[in-house]
Tab-separated table of C-alpha atoms in Angstrom:
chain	number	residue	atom	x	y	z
A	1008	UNK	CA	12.618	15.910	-15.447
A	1009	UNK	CA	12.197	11.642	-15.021
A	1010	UNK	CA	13.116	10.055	-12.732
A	1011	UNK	CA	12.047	6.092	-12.140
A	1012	UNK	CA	11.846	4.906	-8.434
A	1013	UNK	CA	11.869	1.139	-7.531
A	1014	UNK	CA	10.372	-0.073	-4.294
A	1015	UNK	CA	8.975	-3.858	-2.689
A	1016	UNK	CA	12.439	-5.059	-2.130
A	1017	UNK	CA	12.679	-6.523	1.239
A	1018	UNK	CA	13.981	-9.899	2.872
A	1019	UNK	CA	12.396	-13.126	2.055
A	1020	UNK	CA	12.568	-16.556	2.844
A	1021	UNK	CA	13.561	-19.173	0.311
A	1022	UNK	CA	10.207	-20.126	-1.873
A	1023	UNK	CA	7.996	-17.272	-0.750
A	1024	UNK	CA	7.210	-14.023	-3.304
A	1025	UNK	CA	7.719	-10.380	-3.611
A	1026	UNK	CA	6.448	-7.936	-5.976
A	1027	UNK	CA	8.453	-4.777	-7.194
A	1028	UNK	CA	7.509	-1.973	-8.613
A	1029	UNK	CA	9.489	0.293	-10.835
A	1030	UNK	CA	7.370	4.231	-10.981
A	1031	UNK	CA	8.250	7.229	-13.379
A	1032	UNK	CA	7.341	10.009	-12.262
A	1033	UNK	CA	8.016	13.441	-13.889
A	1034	UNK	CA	6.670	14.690	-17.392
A	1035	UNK	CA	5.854	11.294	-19.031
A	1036	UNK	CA	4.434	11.451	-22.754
A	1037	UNK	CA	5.146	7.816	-23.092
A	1038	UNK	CA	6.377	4.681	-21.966
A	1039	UNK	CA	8.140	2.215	-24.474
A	1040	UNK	CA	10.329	-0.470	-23.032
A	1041	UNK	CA	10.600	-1.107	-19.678
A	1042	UNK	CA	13.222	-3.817	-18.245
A	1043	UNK	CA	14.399	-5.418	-14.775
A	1044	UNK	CA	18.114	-5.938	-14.508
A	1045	UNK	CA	19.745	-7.255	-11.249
A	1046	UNK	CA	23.041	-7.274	-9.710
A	1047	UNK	CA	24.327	-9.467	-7.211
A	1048	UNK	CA	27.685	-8.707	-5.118
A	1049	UNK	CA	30.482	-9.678	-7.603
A	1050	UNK	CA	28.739	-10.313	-10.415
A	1051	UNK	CA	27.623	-8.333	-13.876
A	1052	UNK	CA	24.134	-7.029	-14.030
A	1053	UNK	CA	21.867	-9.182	-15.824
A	1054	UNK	CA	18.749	-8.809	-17.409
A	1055	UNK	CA	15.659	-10.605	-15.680
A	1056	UNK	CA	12.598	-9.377	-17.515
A	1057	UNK	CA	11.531	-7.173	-20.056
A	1058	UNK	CA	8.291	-5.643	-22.032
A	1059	UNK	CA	7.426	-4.230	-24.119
A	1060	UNK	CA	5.655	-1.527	-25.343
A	1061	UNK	CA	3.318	-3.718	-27.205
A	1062	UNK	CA	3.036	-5.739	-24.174
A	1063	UNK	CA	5.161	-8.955	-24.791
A	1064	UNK	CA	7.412	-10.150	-22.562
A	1065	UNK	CA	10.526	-12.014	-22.269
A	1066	UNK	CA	12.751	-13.706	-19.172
A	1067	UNK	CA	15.910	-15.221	-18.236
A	1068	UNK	CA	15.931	-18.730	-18.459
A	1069	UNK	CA	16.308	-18.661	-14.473
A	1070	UNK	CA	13.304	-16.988	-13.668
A	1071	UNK	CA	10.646	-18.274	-16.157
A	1072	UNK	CA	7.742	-19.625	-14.651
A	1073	UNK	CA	8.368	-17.832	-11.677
A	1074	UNK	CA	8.275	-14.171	-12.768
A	1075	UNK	CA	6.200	-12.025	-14.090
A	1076	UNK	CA	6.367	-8.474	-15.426
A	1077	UNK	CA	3.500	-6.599	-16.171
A	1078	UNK	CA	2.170	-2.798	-16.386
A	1079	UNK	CA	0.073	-0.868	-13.980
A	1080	UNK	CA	-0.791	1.733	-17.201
A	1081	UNK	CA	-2.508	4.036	-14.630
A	1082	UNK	CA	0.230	5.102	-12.728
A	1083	UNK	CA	3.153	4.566	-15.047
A	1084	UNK	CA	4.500	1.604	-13.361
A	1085	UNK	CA	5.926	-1.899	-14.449
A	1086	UNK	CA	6.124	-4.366	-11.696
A	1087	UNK	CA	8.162	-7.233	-11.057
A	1088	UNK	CA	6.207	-10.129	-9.430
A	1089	UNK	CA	8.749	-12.882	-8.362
A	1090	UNK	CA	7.132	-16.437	-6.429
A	1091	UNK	CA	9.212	-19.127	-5.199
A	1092	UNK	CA	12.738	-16.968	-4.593
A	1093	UNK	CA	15.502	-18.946	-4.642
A	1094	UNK	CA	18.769	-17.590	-2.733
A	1095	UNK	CA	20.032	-17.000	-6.023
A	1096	UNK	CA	17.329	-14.614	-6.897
A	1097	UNK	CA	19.144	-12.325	-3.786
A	1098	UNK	CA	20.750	-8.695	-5.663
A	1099	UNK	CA	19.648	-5.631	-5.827
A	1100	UNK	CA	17.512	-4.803	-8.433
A	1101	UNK	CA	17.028	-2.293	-11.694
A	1102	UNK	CA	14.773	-1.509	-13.429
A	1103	UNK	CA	15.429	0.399	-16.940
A	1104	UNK	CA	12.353	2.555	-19.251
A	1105	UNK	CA	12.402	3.911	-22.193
A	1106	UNK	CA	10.606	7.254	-21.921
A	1107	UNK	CA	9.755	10.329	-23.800
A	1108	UNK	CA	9.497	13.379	-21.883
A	1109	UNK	CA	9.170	16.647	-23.629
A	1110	UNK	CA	11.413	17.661	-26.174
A	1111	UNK	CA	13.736	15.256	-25.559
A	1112	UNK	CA	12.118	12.093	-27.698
A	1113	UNK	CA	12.628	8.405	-26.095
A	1114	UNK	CA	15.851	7.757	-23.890
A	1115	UNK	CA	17.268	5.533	-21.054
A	1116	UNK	CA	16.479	6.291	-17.870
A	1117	UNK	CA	17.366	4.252	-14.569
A	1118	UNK	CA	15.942	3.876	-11.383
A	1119	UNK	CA	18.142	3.647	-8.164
A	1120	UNK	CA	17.665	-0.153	-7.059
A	1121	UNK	CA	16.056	-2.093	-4.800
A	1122	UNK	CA	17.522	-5.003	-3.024
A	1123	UNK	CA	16.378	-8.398	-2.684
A	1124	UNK	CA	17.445	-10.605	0.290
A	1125	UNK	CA	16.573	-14.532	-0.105
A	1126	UNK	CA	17.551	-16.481	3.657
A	1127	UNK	CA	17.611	-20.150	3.227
């Protein structure tokens, strides 16, 4: 069994940083895809960040230059580091891997959120 856990999310002031972390845990054989969604009140989830499995990386026009996602390979984890948070950046947030456990080949799996509070 996978399951991915999200943690880091906390309350922030306007310009300062926070860095999430998105963890599988269970029988991994591999990692592909990994992604950071978020959802604020009202709204539809969006996507933030991705990479791949080769390593490249893509952003929403609203968070380039201020994001970054990146792999911790030895423990399985993507993180999420996010500088100068904007109010806007406040929602709770996903992350999404593509994993292959055993026998099952390379599916979706989601992790349970992690909210993000931005004070002005």
């Amino acid at each position: 069994q996978v399951q991915l856990v999200e943690s880091g999310g906390d309350l922030v002031q306007a310009g300062g940083s926070l860095r999430l972390s998105c963890a599988a845990h269970g029988t991994i054989l591999g990692i592909a895809d990994v992604d950071w969604y978020r959802q604020a009140p009202g709204k539809q989830r969006e996507l933030v960040a991705a990479i791949t499995r080769g390593g490249s990386t893509n952003y929403a026009d609203s968070v380039k230059g201020r994001f970054t996602i990146f792999r911790v390979n030895t423990n399985n984890t993507v993180d999420l580091q996010m500088n100068s948070l904007k109010p806007e950046d406040a929602a709770v947030y996903y992350c999404k891997a593509e994993i292959w456990s055993t026998g099952l080949g390379y599916r979706d799996y989601w992790g349970q959120g992690t909210q993000v509070t931005v004070s002005s």
